[in-house]
Amino acid sequence: MCRAMVKNKKISAQDLQQSFESALLIMNSPLWGAYIPVPEEVASFYKEKTIARFIAQINNRLTLHCAIMPGGNQTFFILMNKANVKALKIEIGMPVNVILSPDHSKYGMPLGEELEALLQEDTLFEQYFEKLTPGKQRNLIYLVNKAKSSEIRLRTAIVVAAHLEANNGQLDFKMLNEALKQK
């Protein structure tokens, strides 16, 4: 069991877990889609402990790496993409049970073996990747991981590496997307 020291008191991983009931809702926004509102007391609990990344267990059916996003006016939410909504097999407005635990992984989401192998082999790519912001790192990890086959994940990782190396570590998503279309 993971334990941390906070103000001379041992805190277990169980003590950092929060659960709540909510509903799957849709945002009236061209940028965001489905989301799960997070109670203010849950968001405040984690903010107080400076925990920003989570593993969410939703309806005992879906596990995902996520963040609690601020919605303004003391509202908070977890974003849901179409694939996650489909995996839950629920519709907008239906109730959900959520269990949040801190995500202690290096990048805040799982690193696929193809990307991990390329990072280990290509030191220049690794240097550029590590200098990116955590959000950009997660975007690239997601981009690679979303491919269904190992071969396509590897090809995507190679295109990402070539893009960073050709641009001296600068990430241009528009250029990267064009390069990915040509892979």
N, CA, C and O atoms as a DFTB+ gen file, in Angstrom:
732 C
 N C O
     1  1       0.842      -1.181       0.000
     2  2       0.000       0.000       0.000
     3  2       0.887       1.244       0.000
     4  3       1.851       1.333       0.760
     5  1       0.551       2.190      -0.854
     6  2       1.309       3.442      -0.970
     7  2       1.001       4.338       0.228
     8  3      -0.160       4.524       0.593
     9  1       2.039       4.884       0.828
    10  2       1.841       5.798       1.961
    11  2       2.674       7.045       1.756
    12  3       3.784       6.983       1.228
    13  1       2.132       8.182       2.178
    14  2       2.845       9.460       2.084
    15  2       2.791      10.126       3.447
    16  3       1.850       9.928       4.215
    17  1       3.814      10.920       3.734
    18  2       3.838      11.657       4.996
    19  2       3.314      13.068       4.755
    20  3       3.844      13.785       3.906
    21  1       2.307      13.466       5.471
    22  2       1.787      14.816       5.392
    23  2       1.608      15.319       6.819
    24  3       0.814      14.780       7.589
    25  1       2.368      16.371       7.160
    26  2       2.300      16.958       8.507
    27  2       2.416      15.880       9.583
    28  3       1.613      15.837      10.514
    29  1       3.412      15.018       9.451
    30  2       3.704      13.963      10.417
    31  2       2.588      12.925      10.577
    32  3       2.558      12.193      11.566
    33  1       1.692      12.864       9.627
    34  2       0.620      11.880       9.680
    35  2       0.699      11.028       8.424
    36  3       0.793      11.557       7.316
    37  1       0.662       9.719       8.591
    38  2       0.707       8.829       7.430
    39  2      -0.648       8.830       6.747
    40  3      -1.690       8.701       7.389
    41  1      -0.608       8.980       5.418
    42  2      -1.830       8.951       4.622
    43  2      -1.702       7.809       3.635
    44  3      -0.730       7.738       2.883
    45  1      -2.671       6.920       3.633
    46  2      -2.638       5.784       2.710
    47  2      -3.293       6.170       1.389
    48  3      -3.980       7.187       1.288
    49  1      -3.067       5.344       0.393
    50  2      -3.695       5.559      -0.911
    51  2      -5.214       5.557      -0.759
    52  3      -5.918       6.287      -1.457
    53  1      -5.714       4.727       0.162
    54  2      -7.152       4.662       0.424
    55  2      -7.678       6.004       0.942
    56  3      -8.790       6.406       0.599
    57  1      -6.883       6.700       1.769
    58  2      -7.293       7.996       2.309
    59  2      -7.381       9.063       1.220
    60  3      -8.099      10.050       1.381
    61  1      -6.660       8.875       0.112
    62  2      -6.657       9.853      -0.974
    63  2      -7.705       9.534      -2.036
    64  3      -7.828      10.258      -3.025
    65  1      -8.449       8.472      -1.840
    66  2      -9.486       8.083      -2.788
    67  2     -10.788       8.793      -2.422
    68  3     -11.161       8.870      -1.251
    69  1     -11.465       9.305      -3.435
    70  2     -12.758       9.970      -3.241
    71  2     -13.767       9.347      -4.191
    72  3     -13.432       9.019      -5.330
    73  1     -14.990       9.184      -3.733
    74  2     -16.038       8.670      -4.613
    75  2     -17.239       9.599      -4.541
    76  3     -17.474      10.265      -3.533
    77  1     -17.992       9.628      -5.632
    78  2     -19.175      10.477      -5.684
    79  2     -20.108       9.980      -6.784
    80  3     -19.708       9.227      -7.672
    81  1     -21.359      10.422      -6.700
    82  2     -22.341      10.145      -7.736
    83  2     -22.569      11.423      -8.511
    84  3     -22.574      12.514      -7.942
    85  1     -22.756      11.285      -9.802
    86  2     -22.984      12.435     -10.661
    87  2     -23.819      11.963     -11.845
    88  3     -24.522      10.956     -11.754
    89  1     -23.740      12.692     -12.955
    90  2     -24.454      12.305     -14.174
    91  2     -23.605      12.679     -15.371
    92  3     -22.795      13.604     -15.307
    93  1     -23.792      11.969     -16.445
    94  2     -23.118      12.308     -17.691
    95  2     -23.918      13.429     -18.342
    96  3     -25.112      13.281     -18.602
    97  1     -23.253      14.548     -18.603
    98  2     -23.925      15.702     -19.190
    99  2     -23.203      16.137     -20.461
   100  3     -22.095      15.680     -20.741
   101  1     -23.829      17.012     -21.220
   102  2     -23.227      17.547     -22.437
   103  2     -23.081      19.057     -22.281
   104  3     -23.990      19.733     -21.799
   105  1     -21.925      19.578     -22.694
   106  2     -21.666      21.011     -22.600
   107  2     -22.202      21.720     -23.823
   108  3     -22.176      21.192     -24.935
   109  1     -22.682      22.909     -23.600
   110  2     -23.134      23.752     -24.700
   111  2     -21.930      24.545     -25.190
   112  3     -21.832      25.749     -24.953
   113  1     -21.015      23.865     -25.874
   114  2     -19.759      24.477     -26.287
   115  2     -19.253      23.786     -27.555
   116  3     -19.371      22.567     -27.682
   117  1     -18.694      24.550     -28.487
   118  2     -18.119      23.913     -29.675
   119  2     -16.795      23.203     -29.363
   120  3     -16.342      22.364     -30.142
   121  1     -16.185      23.535     -28.236
   122  2     -14.888      22.977     -27.871
   123  2     -15.017      21.686     -27.068
   124  3     -14.262      20.740     -27.293
   125  1     -15.961      21.639     -26.139
   126  2     -16.101      20.495     -25.238
   127  2     -17.353      19.712     -25.573
   128  3     -18.292      20.248     -26.162
   129  1     -17.366      18.437     -25.196
   130  2     -18.521      17.584     -25.433
   131  2     -19.107      17.110     -24.125
   132  3     -19.555      17.913     -23.307
   133  1     -19.104      15.798     -23.924
   134  2     -19.675      15.206     -22.723
   135  2     -18.728      15.404     -21.541
   136  3     -17.513      15.505     -21.708
   137  1     -19.308      15.458     -20.353
   138  2     -18.526      15.633     -19.140
   139  2     -19.283      15.087     -17.942
   140  3     -20.489      14.844     -17.994
   141  1     -18.534      14.903     -16.860
   142  2     -19.119      14.483     -15.585
   143  2     -18.818      15.585     -14.572
   144  3     -17.651      15.851     -14.285
   145  1     -19.849      16.230     -14.024
   146  2     -19.602      17.231     -12.983
   147  2     -18.974      16.585     -11.744
   148  3     -19.338      15.477     -11.351
   149  1     -18.030      17.297     -11.146
   150  2     -17.352      16.842      -9.930
   151  2     -17.785      17.763      -8.790
   152  3     -17.720      18.984      -8.932
   153  1     -18.220      17.204      -7.673
   154  2     -18.617      18.053      -6.544
   155  2     -17.467      18.964      -6.094
   156  3     -16.302      18.566      -6.104
   157  1     -17.815      20.175      -5.707
   158  2     -16.808      21.157      -5.285
   159  2     -15.956      20.630      -4.139
   160  3     -14.754      20.892      -4.103
   161  1     -16.552      19.890      -3.198
   162  2     -15.772      19.395      -2.059
   163  2     -14.721      18.362      -2.496
   164  3     -13.649      18.281      -1.895
   165  1     -15.018      17.584      -3.524
   166  2     -14.039      16.614      -4.045
   167  2     -12.896      17.358      -4.727
   168  3     -11.725      17.065      -4.482
   169  1     -13.239      18.326      -5.587
   170  2     -12.208      19.112      -6.277
   171  2     -11.347      19.866      -5.268
   172  3     -10.127      19.929      -5.425
   173  1     -11.958      20.434      -4.245
   174  2     -11.215      21.183      -3.215
   175  2     -10.301      20.268      -2.414
   176  3      -9.181      20.650      -2.073
   177  1     -10.774      19.059      -2.112
   178  2      -9.972      18.078      -1.375
   179  2      -8.652      17.835      -2.104
   180  3      -7.584      17.872      -1.493
   181  1      -8.730      17.585      -3.413
   182  2      -7.517      17.296      -4.182
   183  2      -6.680      18.551      -4.422
   184  3      -5.450      18.485      -4.424
   185  1      -7.328      19.675      -4.622
   186  2      -6.579      20.921      -4.837
   187  2      -5.757      21.253      -3.598
   188  3      -4.609      21.685      -3.704
   189  1      -6.341      21.051      -2.434
   190  2      -5.660      21.298      -1.161
   191  2      -4.418      20.419      -1.015
   192  3      -3.434      20.818      -0.391
   193  1      -4.475      19.240      -1.586
   194  2      -3.351      18.297      -1.507
   195  2      -2.448      18.391      -2.744
   196  3      -1.534      17.583      -2.913
   197  1      -2.708      19.374      -3.600
   198  2      -1.977      19.625      -4.853
   199  2      -1.866      18.369      -5.726
   200  3      -0.806      18.070      -6.274
   201  1      -2.964      17.654      -5.839
   202  2      -3.038      16.486      -6.717
   203  2      -3.822      16.907      -7.954
   204  3      -4.957      17.374      -7.851
   205  1      -3.204      16.739      -9.139
   206  2      -3.807      17.243     -10.371
   207  2      -4.234      16.169     -11.352
   208  3      -5.099      16.422     -12.191
   209  1      -3.662      14.987     -11.275
   210  2      -3.985      13.928     -12.226
   211  2      -4.589      12.743     -11.474
   212  3      -4.204      12.443     -10.344
   213  1      -5.552      12.071     -12.134
   214  2      -6.328      11.036     -11.466
   215  2      -6.551       9.819     -12.343
   216  3      -6.459       9.874     -13.569
   217  1      -6.846       8.721     -11.668
   218  2      -7.372       7.543     -12.329
   219  2      -8.811       7.444     -11.856
   220  3      -9.083       7.294     -10.665
   221  1      -9.725       7.532     -12.810
   222  2     -11.154       7.488     -12.489
   223  2     -11.719       6.128     -12.859
   224  3     -11.506       5.628     -13.964
   225  1     -12.434       5.545     -11.927
   226  2     -13.174       4.305     -12.160
   227  2     -14.636       4.724     -12.247
   228  3     -15.199       5.212     -11.267
   229  1     -15.251       4.539     -13.405
   230  2     -16.619       5.015     -13.618
   231  2     -17.554       3.830     -13.820
   232  3     -17.369       3.015     -14.724
   233  1     -18.555       3.757     -12.962
   234  2     -19.563       2.688     -13.004
   235  2     -18.949       1.287     -13.015
   236  3     -19.543       0.359     -13.564
   237  1     -17.786       1.126     -12.424
   238  2     -17.084      -0.165     -12.413
   239  2     -16.953      -0.757     -13.822
   240  3     -16.835      -1.973     -13.979
   241  1     -16.973       0.099     -14.837
   242  2     -16.935      -0.356     -16.223
   243  2     -15.774       0.267     -16.992
   244  3     -15.219      -0.352     -17.900
   245  1     -15.411       1.494     -16.625
   246  2     -14.405       2.237     -17.378
   247  2     -13.374       2.821     -16.427
   248  3     -13.728       3.433     -15.419
   249  1     -12.100       2.635     -16.746
   250  2     -11.014       3.256     -16.000
   251  2     -10.306       4.200     -16.952
   252  3      -9.916       3.807     -18.051
   253  1     -10.140       5.453     -16.527
   254  2      -9.458       6.403     -17.387
   255  2      -8.580       7.344     -16.578
   256  3      -8.852       7.631     -15.412
   257  1      -7.529       7.814     -17.220
   258  2      -6.632       8.811     -16.633
   259  2      -7.210      10.171     -16.992
   260  3      -7.570      10.407     -18.145
   261  1      -7.302      11.073     -16.006
   262  2      -7.988      12.335     -16.257
   263  2      -7.503      13.426     -15.310
   264  3      -6.640      13.211     -14.460
   265  1      -8.089      14.596     -15.490
   266  2      -7.873      15.731     -14.605
   267  2      -9.243      16.282     -14.232
   268  3     -10.226      16.064     -14.941
   269  1      -9.296      16.986     -13.132
   270  2     -10.515      17.706     -12.778
   271  2     -10.352      19.106     -13.352
   272  3      -9.448      19.847     -12.965
   273  1     -11.234      19.456     -14.274
   274  2     -11.154      20.734     -14.965
   275  2     -12.033      21.775     -14.261
   276  3     -13.124      21.449     -13.794
   277  1     -11.559      23.024     -14.184
   278  2     -12.406      24.075     -13.613
   279  2     -13.407      24.576     -14.653
   280  3     -13.063      24.780     -15.817
   281  1     -14.629      24.767     -14.219
   282  2     -15.663      25.261     -15.125
   283  2     -16.075      26.688     -14.832
   284  3     -16.959      27.230     -15.496
   285  1     -15.441      27.302     -13.841
   286  2     -15.832      28.651     -13.434
   287  2     -16.956      28.588     -12.420
   288  3     -17.688      27.600     -12.351
   289  1     -17.091      29.643     -11.633
   290  2     -18.147      29.723     -10.608
   291  2     -18.153      28.520      -9.680
   292  3     -19.214      28.000      -9.334
   293  1     -16.953      28.074      -9.273
   294  2     -16.801      26.950      -8.350
   295  2     -17.406      25.653      -8.880
   296  3     -17.887      24.826      -8.105
   297  1     -17.382      25.476     -10.208
   298  2     -17.826      24.218     -10.792
   299  2     -16.611      23.496     -11.368
   300  3     -15.639      24.127     -11.783
   301  1     -16.679      22.170     -11.386
   302  2     -15.567      21.353     -11.839
   303  2     -16.125      20.153     -12.597
   304  3     -17.265      19.746     -12.376
   305  1     -15.310      19.587     -13.497
   306  2     -15.796      18.477     -14.300
   307  2     -14.651      17.614     -14.812
   308  3     -13.488      18.017     -14.803
   309  1     -15.013      16.419     -15.256
   310  2     -14.104      15.494     -15.928
   311  2     -14.610      15.372     -17.359
   312  3     -15.776      15.047     -17.583
   313  1     -13.745      15.630     -18.319
   314  2     -14.119      15.520     -19.731
   315  2     -14.256      14.058     -20.143
   316  3     -13.525      13.193     -19.662
   317  1     -15.189      13.801     -21.026
   318  2     -15.414      12.454     -21.543
   319  2     -15.422      12.528     -23.065
   320  3     -16.121      13.359     -23.645
   321  1     -14.643      11.655     -23.716
   322  2     -14.692      11.623     -25.172
   323  2     -15.741      10.600     -25.622
   324  3     -16.287       9.856     -24.808
   325  1     -16.010      10.577     -26.922
   326  2     -17.053       9.696     -27.452
   327  2     -16.767       8.227     -27.165
   328  3     -17.673       7.459     -26.843
   329  1     -15.495       7.844     -27.284
   330  2     -15.139       6.446     -27.039
   331  2     -15.433       6.049     -25.591
   332  3     -15.920       4.947     -25.337
   333  1     -15.140       6.943     -24.642
   334  2     -15.404       6.635     -23.234
   335  2     -16.899       6.574     -22.948
   336  3     -17.353       5.718     -22.189
   337  1     -17.664       7.480     -23.551
   338  2     -19.118       7.462     -23.371
   339  2     -19.678       6.148     -23.933
   340  3     -20.537       5.516     -23.318
   341  1     -19.184       5.754     -25.093
   342  2     -19.635       4.496     -25.712
   343  2     -19.277       3.299     -24.836
   344  3     -20.079       2.378     -24.682
   345  1     -18.069       3.312     -24.260
   346  2     -17.635       2.208     -23.394
   347  2     -18.507       2.091     -22.145
   348  3     -18.717       0.993     -21.630
   349  1     -19.010       3.219     -21.664
   350  2     -19.876       3.195     -20.481
   351  2     -21.271       2.641     -20.793
   352  3     -21.978       2.180     -19.898
   353  1     -21.653       2.693     -22.057
   354  2     -22.967       2.219     -22.494
   355  2     -24.094       2.946     -21.760
   356  3     -25.068       2.344     -21.307
   357  1     -23.919       4.280     -21.662
   358  2     -24.965       5.101     -21.047
   359  2     -25.240       6.293     -21.951
   360  3     -24.489       6.568     -22.887
   361  1     -26.327       6.994     -21.656
   362  2     -26.708       8.170     -22.430
   363  2     -26.596       9.422     -21.570
   364  3     -26.486       9.352     -20.346
   365  1     -26.626      10.559     -22.236
   366  2     -26.563      11.847     -21.563
   367  2     -27.697      11.929     -20.537
   368  3     -28.842      11.585     -20.830
   369  1     -27.358      12.390     -19.331
   370  2     -28.333      12.545     -18.256
   371  2     -28.394      11.362     -17.305
   372  3     -28.963      11.464     -16.218
   373  1     -27.809      10.237     -17.711
   374  2     -27.864       9.051     -16.850
   375  2     -26.863       9.187     -15.702
   376  3     -25.824       9.828     -15.860
   377  1     -27.168       8.590     -14.552
   378  2     -26.272       8.687     -13.398
   379  2     -24.994       7.867     -13.578
   380  3     -24.968       6.858     -14.283
   381  1     -23.935       8.340     -12.911
   382  2     -22.651       7.629     -12.904
   383  2     -22.095       7.621     -11.490
   384  3     -22.305       8.560     -10.722
   385  1     -21.387       6.553     -11.156
   386  2     -20.644       6.459      -9.905
   387  2     -19.172       6.582     -10.260
   388  3     -18.683       5.880     -11.145
   389  1     -18.465       7.468      -9.576
   390  2     -17.068       7.742      -9.881
   391  2     -16.217       7.511      -8.642
   392  3     -16.563       7.960      -7.549
   393  1     -15.109       6.811      -8.817
   394  2     -14.104       6.666      -7.767
   395  2     -12.819       7.261      -8.326
   396  3     -12.304       6.797      -9.343
   397  1     -12.301       8.293      -7.658
   398  2     -11.059       8.947      -8.078
   399  2      -9.919       8.554      -7.155
   400  3     -10.066       8.516      -5.934
   401  1      -8.782       8.262      -7.767
   402  2      -7.543       7.996      -7.041
   403  2      -6.451       8.824      -7.694
   404  3      -6.493       9.044      -8.905
   405  1      -5.474       9.290      -6.924
   406  2      -4.362      10.035      -7.531
   407  2      -3.607       9.169      -8.540
   408  3      -3.395       7.977      -8.319
   409  1      -3.213       9.781      -9.637
   410  2      -2.420       9.102     -10.660
   411  2      -0.967       9.455     -10.406
   412  3      -0.571      10.611     -10.554
   413  1      -0.173       8.473     -10.025
   414  2       1.234       8.708      -9.710
   415  2       2.163       8.340     -10.868
   416  3       3.381       8.306     -10.698
   417  1       1.588       8.064     -12.051
   418  2       2.430       7.711     -13.188
   419  2       3.220       8.931     -13.650
   420  3       2.826      10.066     -13.385
   421  1       4.319       8.701     -14.332
   422  2       5.220       9.781     -14.748
   423  2       4.526      10.815     -15.625
   424  3       4.751      12.014     -15.460
   425  1       3.694      10.371     -16.547
   426  2       3.084      11.296     -17.509
   427  2       1.604      11.556     -17.264
   428  3       0.998      12.347     -17.988
   429  1       1.014      10.924     -16.282
   430  2      -0.409      11.136     -16.021
   431  2      -1.299      10.295     -16.910
   432  3      -2.511      10.504     -16.960
   433  1      -0.712       9.358     -17.601
   434  2      -1.430       8.379     -18.410
   435  2      -0.444       7.295     -18.814
   436  3       0.765       7.521     -18.781
   437  1      -0.936       6.122     -19.195
   438  2      -0.015       5.032     -19.531
   439  2       0.770       5.320     -20.810
   440  3       0.224       5.831     -21.787
   441  1       2.033       4.989     -20.784
   442  2       2.915       5.143     -21.929
   443  2       2.957       3.806     -22.658
   444  3       3.391       2.803     -22.091
   445  1       2.509       3.785     -23.904
   446  2       2.492       2.548     -24.685
   447  2       3.902       2.033     -24.928
   448  3       4.863       2.802     -24.953
   449  1       4.010       0.723     -25.106
   450  2       5.332       0.115     -25.253
   451  2       6.063       0.595     -26.506
   452  3       7.292       0.669     -26.508
   453  1       5.326       0.923     -27.575
   454  2       5.970       1.388     -28.800
   455  2       6.643       2.744     -28.580
   456  3       7.791       2.942     -28.979
   457  1       5.935       3.664     -27.952
   458  2       6.495       4.989     -27.685
   459  2       7.619       4.886     -26.662
   460  3       8.642       5.558     -26.788
   461  1       7.429       4.051     -25.658
   462  2       8.460       3.865     -24.636
   463  2       9.754       3.326     -25.256
   464  3      10.844       3.790     -24.923
   465  1       9.632       2.349     -26.154
   466  2      10.812       1.775     -26.805
   467  2      11.527       2.814     -27.658
   468  3      12.756       2.874     -27.671
   469  1      10.760       3.629     -28.368
   470  2      11.369       4.658     -29.213
   471  2      12.065       5.724     -28.369
   472  3      13.138       6.205     -28.734
   473  1      11.461       6.090     -27.248
   474  2      12.094       7.063     -26.342
   475  2      13.410       6.517     -25.790
   476  3      14.372       7.266     -25.620
   477  1      13.454       5.214     -25.510
   478  2      14.679       4.604     -24.992
   479  2      15.761       4.513     -26.056
   480  3      16.945       4.656     -25.751
   481  1      15.366       4.278     -27.302
   482  2      16.334       4.116     -28.383
   483  2      16.842       5.429     -28.948
   484  3      18.015       5.534     -29.305
   485  1      15.991       6.422     -29.036
   486  2      16.320       7.685     -29.698
   487  2      16.519       8.773     -28.633
   488  3      15.554       9.371     -28.157
   489  1      17.774       9.018     -28.272
   490  2      18.061       9.956     -27.178
   491  2      17.677      11.393     -27.516
   492  3      17.262      12.140     -26.629
   493  1      17.806      11.797     -28.782
   494  2      17.421      13.156     -29.161
   495  2      15.908      13.330     -29.023
   496  3      15.440      14.343     -28.504
   497  1      15.154      12.344     -29.486
   498  2      13.706      12.374     -29.328
   499  2      13.337      12.441     -27.846
   500  3      12.459      13.211     -27.457
   501  1      14.000      11.642     -27.031
   502  2      13.724      11.647     -25.592
   503  2      13.989      13.022     -24.989
   504  3      13.196      13.506     -24.182
   505  1      15.088      13.650     -25.368
   506  2      15.416      14.988     -24.849
   507  2      14.327      15.987     -25.221
   508  3      13.863      16.751     -24.374
   509  1      13.924      15.981     -26.478
   510  2      12.870      16.905     -26.924
   511  2      11.543      16.609     -26.233
   512  3      10.842      17.526     -25.807
   513  1      11.201      15.333     -26.125
   514  2       9.942      14.935     -25.503
   515  2       9.898      15.377     -24.046
   516  3       8.883      15.896     -23.581
   517  1      10.989      15.173     -23.331
   518  2      11.023      15.525     -21.905
   519  2      10.962      17.037     -21.675
   520  3      10.572      17.476     -20.592
   521  1      11.336      17.833     -22.666
   522  2      11.282      19.296     -22.529
   523  2       9.891      19.862     -22.815
   524  3       9.624      21.025     -22.516
   525  1       9.005      19.048     -23.393
   526  2       7.642      19.492     -23.658
   527  2       6.877      19.653     -22.346
   528  3       7.235      19.050     -21.334
   529  1       5.836      20.460     -22.367
   530  2       4.987      20.601     -21.186
   531  2       4.282      19.269     -20.934
   532  3       4.103      18.487     -21.868
   533  1       3.879      18.994     -19.692
   534  2       3.163      17.741     -19.413
   535  2       1.916      17.560     -20.284
   536  3       1.618      16.444     -20.708
   537  1       1.195      18.635     -20.550
   538  2       0.002      18.544     -21.388
   539  2       0.334      18.134     -22.813
   540  3      -0.373      17.317     -23.403
   541  1       1.401      18.690     -23.371
   542  2       1.810      18.313     -24.728
   543  2       2.316      16.874     -24.753
   544  3       2.071      16.148     -25.717
   545  1       3.015      16.460     -23.707
   546  2       3.449      15.068     -23.626
   547  2       2.235      14.136     -23.641
   548  3       2.215      13.145     -24.371
   549  1       1.220      14.463     -22.828
   550  2       0.016      13.625     -22.782
   551  2      -0.705      13.617     -24.127
   552  3      -1.227      12.582     -24.539
   553  1      -0.741      14.767     -24.821
   554  2      -1.358      14.807     -26.150
   555  2      -0.669      13.846     -27.104
   556  3      -1.328      13.119     -27.847
   557  1       0.660      13.843     -27.084
   558  2       1.410      12.957     -27.976
   559  2       1.231      11.500     -27.577
   560  3       1.095      10.633     -28.441
   561  1       1.231      11.222     -26.275
   562  2       1.011       9.846     -25.810
   563  2      -0.365       9.365     -26.268
   564  3      -0.505       8.249     -26.767
   565  1      -1.373      10.210     -26.095
   566  2      -2.733       9.859     -26.516
   567  2      -2.767       9.602     -28.021
   568  3      -3.364       8.626     -28.477
   569  1      -2.126      10.478     -28.784
   570  2      -2.089      10.360     -30.239
   571  2      -1.517       9.008     -30.670
   572  3      -2.047       8.359     -31.571
   573  1      -0.438       8.598     -30.021
   574  2       0.187       7.307     -30.343
   575  2      -0.680       6.151     -29.839
   576  3      -0.912       5.187     -30.569
   577  1      -1.153       6.242     -28.608
   578  2      -1.897       5.131     -27.992
   579  2      -3.243       4.851     -28.648
   580  3      -3.748       3.732     -28.557
   581  1      -3.835       5.848     -29.309
   582  2      -5.191       5.639     -29.840
   583  2      -5.223       4.715     -31.053
   584  3      -6.286       4.207     -31.409
   585  1      -4.075       4.488     -31.696
   586  2      -4.031       3.562     -32.826
   587  2      -4.342       2.149     -32.342
   588  3      -3.929       1.750     -31.254
   589  1      -5.068       1.404     -33.157
   590  2      -5.530       0.083     -32.728
   591  2      -4.451      -0.997     -32.781
   592  3      -4.449      -1.901     -31.946
   593  1      -3.540      -0.918     -33.744
   594  2      -2.538      -1.978     -33.853
   595  2      -1.159      -1.477     -33.421
   596  3      -0.866      -0.283     -33.477
   597  1      -0.334      -2.408     -32.997
   598  2       1.020      -2.089     -32.565
   599  2       1.829      -1.478     -33.706
   600  3       2.618      -0.557     -33.494
   601  1       1.628      -1.994     -34.906
   602  2       2.360      -1.475     -36.066
   603  2       2.032       0.002     -36.317
   604  3       2.926       0.807     -36.576
   605  1       0.759       0.345     -36.237
   606  2       0.357       1.739     -36.470
   607  2       0.823       2.623     -35.319
   608  3       1.211       3.770     -35.543
   609  1       0.791       2.106     -34.085
   610  2       1.301       2.888     -32.943
   611  2       2.782       3.184     -33.126
   612  3       3.233       4.293     -32.837
   613  1       3.542       2.203     -33.605
   614  2       4.971       2.404     -33.829
   615  2       5.206       3.421     -34.946
   616  3       6.045       4.312     -34.806
   617  1       4.476       3.295     -36.047
   618  2       4.628       4.263     -37.144
   619  2       4.274       5.675     -36.687
   620  3       4.948       6.637     -37.055
   621  1       3.219       5.801     -35.886
   622  2       2.818       7.114     -35.369
   623  2       3.910       7.676     -34.468
   624  3       4.245       8.856     -34.564
   625  1       4.464       6.848     -33.599
   626  2       5.550       7.292     -32.709
   627  2       6.754       7.756     -33.520
   628  3       7.390       8.750     -33.170
   629  1       7.073       7.047     -34.598
   630  2       8.206       7.424     -35.449
   631  2       7.951       8.774     -36.118
   632  3       8.863       9.594     -36.224
   633  1       6.722       9.010     -36.569
   634  2       6.375      10.301     -37.182
   635  2       6.485      11.415     -36.149
   636  3       6.988      12.495     -36.458
   637  1       6.022      11.169     -34.932
   638  2       6.119      12.162     -33.852
   639  2       7.590      12.476     -33.571
   640  3       7.966      13.642     -33.450
   641  1       8.410      11.445     -33.468
   642  2       9.842      11.644     -33.209
   643  2      10.486      12.443     -34.331
   644  3      11.241      13.379     -34.069
   645  1      10.197      12.086     -35.575
   646  2      10.770      12.791     -36.722
   647  2      10.330      14.252     -36.731
   648  3      11.117      15.138     -37.067
   649  1       9.073      14.505     -36.361
   650  2       8.558      15.876     -36.317
   651  2       9.320      16.705     -35.283
   652  3       9.765      17.814     -35.581
   653  1       9.469      16.176     -34.078
   654  2      10.181      16.916     -33.032
   655  2      11.635      17.148     -33.422
   656  3      12.171      18.234     -33.204
   657  1      12.267      16.150     -33.989
   658  2      13.678      16.275     -34.369
   659  2      13.853      17.269     -35.521
   660  3      14.815      18.038     -35.527
   661  1      12.941      17.263     -36.490
   662  2      13.033      18.182     -37.633
   663  2      12.768      19.626     -37.219
   664  3      13.202      20.559     -37.894
   665  1      12.054      19.808     -36.108
   666  2      11.682      21.151     -35.656
   667  2      12.392      21.545     -34.366
   668  3      11.912      22.394     -33.615
   669  1      13.535      20.921     -34.118
   670  2      14.355      21.237     -32.932
   671  2      13.554      21.232     -31.639
   672  3      13.730      22.099     -30.783
   673  1      12.682      20.256     -31.508
   674  2      11.920      20.085     -30.273
   675  2      10.655      20.909     -30.190
   676  3       9.924      20.817     -29.205
   677  1      10.380      21.716     -31.206
   678  2       9.163      22.536     -31.210
   679  2       8.011      21.713     -31.778
   680  3       8.156      21.047     -32.803
   681  1       6.875      21.766     -31.105
   682  2       5.715      20.990     -31.518
   683  2       4.733      21.899     -32.236
   684  3       4.275      22.897     -31.680
   685  1       4.416      21.552     -33.468
   686  2       3.417      22.272     -34.258
   687  2       2.369      21.229     -34.647
   688  3       2.589      20.421     -35.549
   689  1       1.231      21.258     -33.960
   690  2       0.224      20.217     -34.163
   691  2      -0.310      20.198     -35.592
   692  3      -0.623      19.130     -36.118
   693  1      -0.418      21.362     -36.224
   694  2      -0.910      21.406     -37.597
   695  2       0.062      20.673     -38.532
   696  3      -0.360      19.862     -39.356
   697  1       1.345      20.957     -38.403
   698  2       2.355      20.277     -39.208
   699  2       2.398      18.787     -38.886
   700  3       2.512      17.955     -39.786
   701  1       2.308      18.453     -37.602
   702  2       2.332      17.052     -37.193
   703  2       1.155      16.289     -37.785
   704  3       1.316      15.171     -38.275
   705  1      -0.021      16.891     -37.741
   706  2      -1.209      16.224     -38.308
   707  2      -1.040      15.974     -39.800
   708  3      -1.457      14.930     -40.300
   709  1      -0.433      16.917     -40.519
   710  2      -0.169      16.714     -41.950
   711  2       0.800      15.554     -42.155
   712  3       0.603      14.718     -43.037
   713  1       1.837      15.512     -41.341
   714  2       2.820      14.414     -41.447
   715  2       2.157      13.067     -41.129
   716  3       2.462      12.060     -41.767
   717  1       1.262      13.052     -40.154
   718  2       0.578      11.800     -39.790
   719  2      -0.352      11.320     -40.901
   720  3      -0.533      10.114     -41.072
   721  1      -0.934      12.230     -41.645
   722  2      -1.807      11.847     -42.763
   723  2      -1.011      11.138     -43.852
   724  3      -1.557      10.313     -44.584
   725  1       0.271      11.454     -43.960
   726  2       1.107      10.898     -45.012
   727  2       1.841       9.624     -44.593
   728  3       2.532       9.015     -45.409
   729  1       1.699       9.218     -43.331
   730  2       2.429       8.026     -42.854
   731  2       1.924       6.842     -43.547
   732  3       2.397       5.733     -43.299
